[in-house]
């Protein structure tokens, strides 16, 4: 690693994230100004975007090669009061909480108290959402049946394709103008609306070009003052890059990276979209520039590495925007889920791995930073050498890259109705979510607590934690004659809560379309320009809404235990079981031990319990999949938790699998922590008994101790294990290679482990940054010892 | 139908032959190696084991469940009268803490075939298969022969881990159905061998010679125990013998580990086991070099 990169990396690692009031101040100024009046909603958003880019501080740090920050400086994190106007209490919590905290200074608090809060109170989308949700939605939300992704962050969940490397913003502008010319106002009743949206997009193209030019000016100024001739030359080159892109197409590797970075900043300044944004298939997009540079002698491998490293640091400089309340619980991390894809297949179906794919893995290994996250797509055509290269990085105990099954991703996308070409150009983003890059709005709307729904079923519609009746009266549990009767009741309850969630989503989707259109994001995603429609309003070619099922492993073990111990073996009556659960097993530890040790568990390749897992999967799939959303698309399911399984566990009482009240639920499709006792092949067999192709992504977590991978032979066998899972259509497997002892030591001595990164659940995080209960859980996850 | 007694099945076994394997541990062995890592594999019949640390002080379920009155309990110290115990497993069933467990269960060929089939996809992908270990798998030669006949129809790779202390007649019944032998050699000096394992090594060495003469694929496994068989003289005796066999190429060196000691306690075996030391990493490297220099391909660990 070169000295300049070392310095930039150290800067990024050492600055504690802090809240900058810059964006909140500017957006409020704009909304108060005359310019915000008497214009359409999209144009207002475009003018706000322009105002932000005109007035925000331009930052060029020493040693940089790629420039531009979301805030006024690295790690300065802006807020989005039009979405959430943080209260003073929120700011206090952000400043003082132990994990994922953000420093908030007195000046920011004062500004919030005097200007931001008074102006946005009631106007922020969060306030509008909670104002419009019906009582039953609020009751379910407060009980922890589901979460709501859009209450603090805007819909994003999308990734860029290769379009920016072929077109400059001047070209986009021409496309927009053409789309305006094609509007047929006499026959299209929406023509006027479309005209406004397209005008807004056009304003945004000019705004980003202007923002880049401000960086060019600043670089020229700095160059003038610079005495060191080499540094001066570097700054002049930065100035040249910023004048060239995004206005016109990039001519080389460096310009291509700078271009993407400006686009990235545009997206995350416009709104705080979920899953920041992401260049997607970076090895594919950059390869032509890389190859050309090497052939012409204008680029070397070393220079490409250095530029990529500088690019990596730009991501790490932007912590995820501050979250509070349930959103902070479900996504307790600084990472903003940019997941760089490498490998996979090309549009024509051939293997896509190239020299740059390997180079990117080198960068991932050397940088060892939280953001961006990285993954490898492994298809049946991917060479073993590439998979093993990735495994050798994973082996070092760094939670990246994660490993995905391209063939499953393509099948999932095609099943959802995408063209084969769009599917092959797609991948996974965020944690594990499948998407058609550059063409899809695949919106994650909230996590869904499957175990909670069953708990409510067992209590005939009542939430035992609060005593409130929030569900359907599906019958007294002790009246059920068979397990099948009980399961039918669960299905009814499940459908009832999915109905509530979807009705809420319909309202929220419309609120975004009406109040917070995203003309900048829209111009990047096909076919918003062609349709003249906003990203939030069905402009994308594909529009998919997801509800993410959580606690599949726990619920499987719960239902298995009820079937086994109540109905089949008659070890306990339903009535007694309900009592024991109510008392949190306090007087009945032996029964809890029976549930833990003498009852079949998911994750052991045992059909008795795996069949129950399949029934839950089918019930959830039928309850969600195929419902229309407000954007012309449909609902799908995926199964991932980020960190919500901890929060969801807190709201669920003791369960018949032997879990005590408030303990975490299982994550993703992984077995309950410690319940899998037959090794990784049994886990894989169990997990692949569901039909992954009918999801938009699943998460299977497996912890490996380093000695299973000590030599080449261990790596080979792990590669075979992964290939087998992928043959079985498994979507994704993530591997934590650490020892429990090391993690315990890290808990005691966090200072020694500042750079220890673990996979949490579909993403990686600094171990010392995550909450103690989550740390404990990671330690507990089954270690597969050497046999 | 022949039945066998197994004490464990390990899936994703990655150190017992090529690829990803399922290792089946058959119960019973004629040797009594003092450093034995799997003492639960020594007796052919099922045994009861106790993990005291799991036992709950206040619980008395096993005592009341035992129809033979073989169990007495004081605090969490349990005594089992082995003379009275008929291994009915009633105590195991009621012990929800998993402190009491019967090791060893009778299995049929069909049962094991179903178990083997479960990881077929991993075998196919990795070039793996089944490994029989123990104990000494050939203690159940009728069962093994019947099982191998069925496995042969499925075209699954078979590895047999053996002590070699069996009649050649028994070996002849199965060697055509085995793709790879993992053949354990402990000590070349016969007197010393008998002292530490309870049996002479003559039959073991003779069987190995015969197998190699038949052209069977054999990898030799040597457990290295400090002060017993890791001195230069012992190592050179291995080398001389193995070189004389001509066809042996692969040597696996396994460093002794103390995993067996805890198991002795659980089995409540008479007399505590002698604790041995593993050779240092440097010494293992030296030994590896001696073998490598003599033309063998050497793997350590596993």
Tab-separated table of N, CA and C in Angstrom, chain A residues 571 589-591 593-594 597-598 604-606 677-682 684-685 704 707-709 711 713-714 717-721 723-725 727-728 786-787, chain B residues 10-21 54 58-59 91-98 100 115 117-127 299-300:
chain	number	residue	atom	x	y	z
A	571	UNK	N	-45.698	-35.155	25.505
A	571	UNK	CA	-44.861	-34.925	26.688
A	571	UNK	C	-45.444	-33.818	27.553
A	589	UNK	N	-37.363	-25.845	34.382
A	589	UNK	CA	-36.123	-25.956	33.613
A	589	UNK	C	-35.996	-27.320	32.909
A	590	UNK	N	-36.377	-28.430	33.573
A	590	UNK	CA	-36.248	-29.715	32.861
A	590	UNK	C	-37.031	-29.754	31.549
A	591	UNK	N	-38.216	-29.146	31.541
A	591	UNK	CA	-38.996	-29.147	30.309
A	591	UNK	C	-38.266	-28.321	29.234
A	593	UNK	N	-35.097	-27.965	29.018
A	593	UNK	CA	-33.984	-28.791	28.553
A	593	UNK	C	-34.474	-29.862	27.577
A	594	UNK	N	-35.673	-30.386	27.842
A	594	UNK	CA	-36.249	-31.355	26.904
A	594	UNK	C	-36.452	-30.708	25.537
A	597	UNK	N	-32.885	-30.202	24.090
A	597	UNK	CA	-32.000	-31.341	23.825
A	597	UNK	C	-32.677	-32.597	23.309
A	598	UNK	N	-33.959	-32.717	23.527
A	598	UNK	CA	-34.607	-33.980	23.168
A	598	UNK	C	-35.694	-33.764	22.122
A	604	UNK	N	-30.286	-30.004	10.876
A	604	UNK	CA	-29.621	-31.297	11.029
A	604	UNK	C	-30.011	-32.300	9.952
A	605	UNK	N	-30.563	-31.796	8.845
A	605	UNK	CA	-30.949	-32.659	7.729
A	605	UNK	C	-31.929	-33.731	8.196
A	606	UNK	N	-32.891	-33.298	9.002
A	606	UNK	CA	-33.893	-34.202	9.551
A	606	UNK	C	-35.244	-33.805	8.941
A	677	UNK	N	-26.115	-29.614	14.909
A	677	UNK	CA	-25.075	-30.413	15.568
A	677	UNK	C	-24.434	-31.417	14.636
A	678	UNK	N	-24.787	-31.374	13.361
A	678	UNK	CA	-24.263	-32.396	12.465
A	678	UNK	C	-23.341	-31.842	11.389
A	679	UNK	N	-22.841	-30.657	11.620
A	679	UNK	CA	-21.861	-30.133	10.686
A	679	UNK	C	-22.468	-29.403	9.517
A	680	UNK	N	-21.614	-28.768	8.710
A	680	UNK	CA	-22.088	-27.875	7.660
A	680	UNK	C	-22.860	-28.564	6.538
A	681	UNK	N	-22.560	-29.839	6.257
A	681	UNK	CA	-23.303	-30.459	5.147
A	681	UNK	C	-24.769	-30.644	5.544
A	682	UNK	N	-25.001	-30.955	6.812
A	682	UNK	CA	-26.381	-31.133	7.274
A	682	UNK	C	-27.114	-29.793	7.257
A	684	UNK	N	-26.515	-27.310	5.273
A	684	UNK	CA	-26.763	-26.994	3.865
A	684	UNK	C	-27.927	-27.812	3.316
A	685	UNK	N	-27.965	-29.080	3.680
A	685	UNK	CA	-29.070	-29.909	3.212
A	685	UNK	C	-30.411	-29.375	3.734
A	704	UNK	N	-16.842	-20.828	10.631
A	704	UNK	CA	-15.788	-21.836	10.534
A	704	UNK	C	-14.620	-21.403	11.401
A	707	UNK	N	-8.850	-23.404	11.773
A	707	UNK	CA	-8.083	-24.611	11.503
A	707	UNK	C	-8.750	-25.562	10.513
A	708	UNK	N	-10.058	-25.351	10.240
A	708	UNK	CA	-10.697	-26.145	9.184
A	708	UNK	C	-10.188	-25.716	7.812
A	709	UNK	N	-9.566	-24.532	7.788
A	709	UNK	CA	-9.095	-23.979	6.520
A	709	UNK	C	-7.600	-23.766	6.551
A	711	UNK	N	-5.014	-25.434	5.564
A	711	UNK	CA	-4.170	-25.691	4.392
A	711	UNK	C	-4.982	-25.674	3.104
A	713	UNK	N	-5.818	-27.996	1.232
A	713	UNK	CA	-6.813	-29.056	1.223
A	713	UNK	C	-8.120	-28.567	1.870
A	714	UNK	N	-8.004	-27.841	2.975
A	714	UNK	CA	-9.174	-27.297	3.651
A	714	UNK	C	-9.921	-26.314	2.763
A	717	UNK	N	-11.818	-28.175	0.056
A	717	UNK	CA	-13.036	-28.818	0.539
A	717	UNK	C	-14.130	-27.802	0.818
A	718	UNK	N	-13.737	-26.645	1.294
A	718	UNK	CA	-14.733	-25.586	1.484
A	718	UNK	C	-15.302	-25.154	0.128
A	719	UNK	N	-14.431	-25.074	-0.869
A	719	UNK	CA	-14.908	-24.715	-2.215
A	719	UNK	C	-15.927	-25.752	-2.700
A	720	UNK	N	-15.647	-27.010	-2.450
A	720	UNK	CA	-16.589	-28.067	-2.846
A	720	UNK	C	-17.904	-27.964	-2.076
A	721	UNK	N	-17.783	-27.625	-0.812
A	721	UNK	CA	-18.982	-27.473	0.021
A	721	UNK	C	-19.884	-26.373	-0.560
A	723	UNK	N	-19.816	-25.142	-3.677
A	723	UNK	CA	-20.335	-25.565	-4.997
A	723	UNK	C	-21.540	-26.502	-4.829
A	724	UNK	N	-21.486	-27.363	-3.832
A	724	UNK	CA	-22.598	-28.296	-3.610
A	724	UNK	C	-23.856	-27.529	-3.210
A	725	UNK	N	-23.678	-26.561	-2.319
A	725	UNK	CA	-24.830	-25.748	-1.897
A	725	UNK	C	-25.430	-25.031	-3.108
A	727	UNK	N	-25.243	-25.990	-6.236
A	727	UNK	CA	-25.929	-26.979	-7.084
A	727	UNK	C	-27.358	-27.196	-6.595
A	728	UNK	N	-27.518	-27.096	-5.281
A	728	UNK	CA	-28.838	-27.273	-4.667
A	728	UNK	C	-29.653	-25.983	-4.734
A	786	UNK	N	-12.941	-29.256	13.854
A	786	UNK	CA	-12.307	-30.235	12.977
A	786	UNK	C	-12.708	-31.643	13.413
A	787	UNK	N	-12.986	-32.471	12.436
A	787	UNK	CA	-13.385	-33.834	12.795
A	787	UNK	C	-12.196	-34.770	12.712
B	10	UNK	N	-19.782	-39.051	11.452
B	10	UNK	CA	-19.333	-37.663	11.289
B	10	UNK	C	-19.468	-37.263	9.835
B	11	UNK	N	-20.243	-36.186	9.619
B	11	UNK	CA	-20.359	-35.664	8.248
B	11	UNK	C	-19.388	-34.495	8.088
B	12	UNK	N	-19.120	-34.143	6.836
B	12	UNK	CA	-18.062	-33.171	6.525
B	12	UNK	C	-16.768	-33.564	7.230
B	13	UNK	N	-16.418	-34.852	7.130
B	13	UNK	CA	-15.111	-35.299	7.614
B	13	UNK	C	-14.132	-34.971	6.492
B	14	UNK	N	-13.186	-34.110	6.763
B	14	UNK	CA	-12.311	-33.675	5.668
B	14	UNK	C	-10.868	-34.157	5.833
B	15	UNK	N	-10.649	-34.992	6.834
B	15	UNK	CA	-9.276	-35.471	7.028
B	15	UNK	C	-9.175	-36.991	6.960
B	16	UNK	N	-10.202	-37.646	6.433
B	16	UNK	CA	-10.220	-39.111	6.430
B	16	UNK	C	-10.233	-39.697	5.024
B	17	UNK	N	-9.459	-39.095	4.130
B	17	UNK	CA	-9.454	-39.580	2.753
B	17	UNK	C	-9.784	-38.435	1.825
B	18	UNK	N	-9.872	-38.721	0.523
B	18	UNK	CA	-10.082	-37.627	-0.435
B	18	UNK	C	-11.477	-37.007	-0.332
B	19	UNK	N	-11.550	-35.714	-0.616
B	19	UNK	CA	-12.843	-35.023	-0.727
B	19	UNK	C	-13.584	-34.914	0.591
B	20	UNK	N	-14.859	-34.567	0.470
B	20	UNK	CA	-15.730	-34.453	1.637
B	20	UNK	C	-16.300	-35.846	1.922
B	21	UNK	N	-16.203	-36.290	3.157
B	21	UNK	CA	-16.580	-37.666	3.466
B	21	UNK	C	-17.525	-37.754	4.655
B	54	UNK	N	-22.588	-31.759	32.908
B	54	UNK	CA	-23.940	-31.409	32.452
B	54	UNK	C	-25.022	-31.807	33.458
B	58	UNK	N	-30.187	-31.068	41.234
B	58	UNK	CA	-31.510	-31.292	41.830
B	58	UNK	C	-32.321	-32.390	41.136
B	59	UNK	N	-31.809	-32.829	39.972
B	59	UNK	CA	-32.587	-33.772	39.169
B	59	UNK	C	-32.297	-35.209	39.602
B	91	UNK	N	-32.589	-44.413	31.208
B	91	UNK	CA	-31.989	-43.243	31.849
B	91	UNK	C	-31.614	-42.190	30.801
B	92	UNK	N	-31.122	-42.658	29.679
B	92	UNK	CA	-30.739	-41.732	28.613
B	92	UNK	C	-31.963	-40.944	28.143
B	93	UNK	N	-33.064	-41.634	28.000
B	93	UNK	CA	-34.290	-40.994	27.527
B	93	UNK	C	-34.748	-39.894	28.483
B	94	UNK	N	-34.665	-40.155	29.801
B	94	UNK	CA	-35.176	-39.150	30.740
B	94	UNK	C	-34.149	-38.055	31.058
B	95	UNK	N	-32.908	-38.277	30.671
B	95	UNK	CA	-31.884	-37.285	31.009
B	95	UNK	C	-31.929	-36.135	30.006
B	96	UNK	N	-32.723	-35.110	30.329
B	96	UNK	CA	-32.899	-34.004	29.384
B	96	UNK	C	-31.668	-33.106	29.325
B	97	UNK	N	-30.774	-33.283	30.267
B	97	UNK	CA	-29.546	-32.464	30.268
B	97	UNK	C	-28.452	-33.071	29.395
B	98	UNK	N	-28.737	-34.234	28.840
B	98	UNK	CA	-27.785	-34.952	27.994
B	98	UNK	C	-26.502	-35.301	28.741
B	100	UNK	N	-26.270	-38.290	30.572
B	100	UNK	CA	-26.136	-39.728	30.361
B	100	UNK	C	-26.414	-40.065	28.901
B	115	UNK	N	-28.189	-43.066	5.521
B	115	UNK	CA	-27.353	-42.026	6.103
B	115	UNK	C	-26.259	-41.591	5.115
B	117	UNK	N	-26.380	-41.821	1.904
B	117	UNK	CA	-26.996	-41.157	0.748
B	117	UNK	C	-27.193	-39.658	0.989
B	118	UNK	N	-27.354	-39.283	2.254
B	118	UNK	CA	-27.656	-37.878	2.574
B	118	UNK	C	-26.625	-36.897	2.037
B	119	UNK	N	-25.364	-37.275	2.064
B	119	UNK	CA	-24.333	-36.341	1.617
B	119	UNK	C	-23.772	-36.688	0.246
B	120	UNK	N	-24.533	-37.434	-0.520
B	120	UNK	CA	-24.100	-37.864	-1.842
B	120	UNK	C	-23.648	-36.695	-2.708
B	121	UNK	N	-24.411	-35.607	-2.671
B	121	UNK	CA	-24.084	-34.468	-3.544
B	121	UNK	C	-22.699	-33.901	-3.219
B	122	UNK	N	-22.336	-33.942	-1.947
B	122	UNK	CA	-21.018	-33.427	-1.546
B	122	UNK	C	-19.901	-34.385	-1.988
B	123	UNK	N	-20.199	-35.693	-1.917
B	123	UNK	CA	-19.201	-36.674	-2.373
B	123	UNK	C	-18.954	-36.481	-3.869
B	124	UNK	N	-20.045	-36.370	-4.619
B	124	UNK	CA	-19.933	-36.257	-6.070
B	124	UNK	C	-19.156	-34.995	-6.453
B	125	UNK	N	-19.457	-33.911	-5.765
B	125	UNK	CA	-18.825	-32.640	-6.095
B	125	UNK	C	-17.329	-32.656	-5.760
B	126	UNK	N	-16.979	-33.303	-4.652
B	126	UNK	CA	-15.603	-33.183	-4.141
B	126	UNK	C	-14.744	-34.411	-4.391
B	127	UNK	N	-15.318	-35.458	-4.997
B	127	UNK	CA	-14.557	-36.699	-5.119
B	127	UNK	C	-14.381	-37.372	-3.770
B	299	UNK	N	1.728	-36.003	4.545
B	299	UNK	CA	0.741	-35.021	5.007
B	299	UNK	C	0.759	-35.030	6.532
B	300	UNK	N	0.674	-33.853	7.122
B	300	UNK	CA	0.585	-33.828	8.583
B	300	UNK	C	-0.806	-33.365	8.993
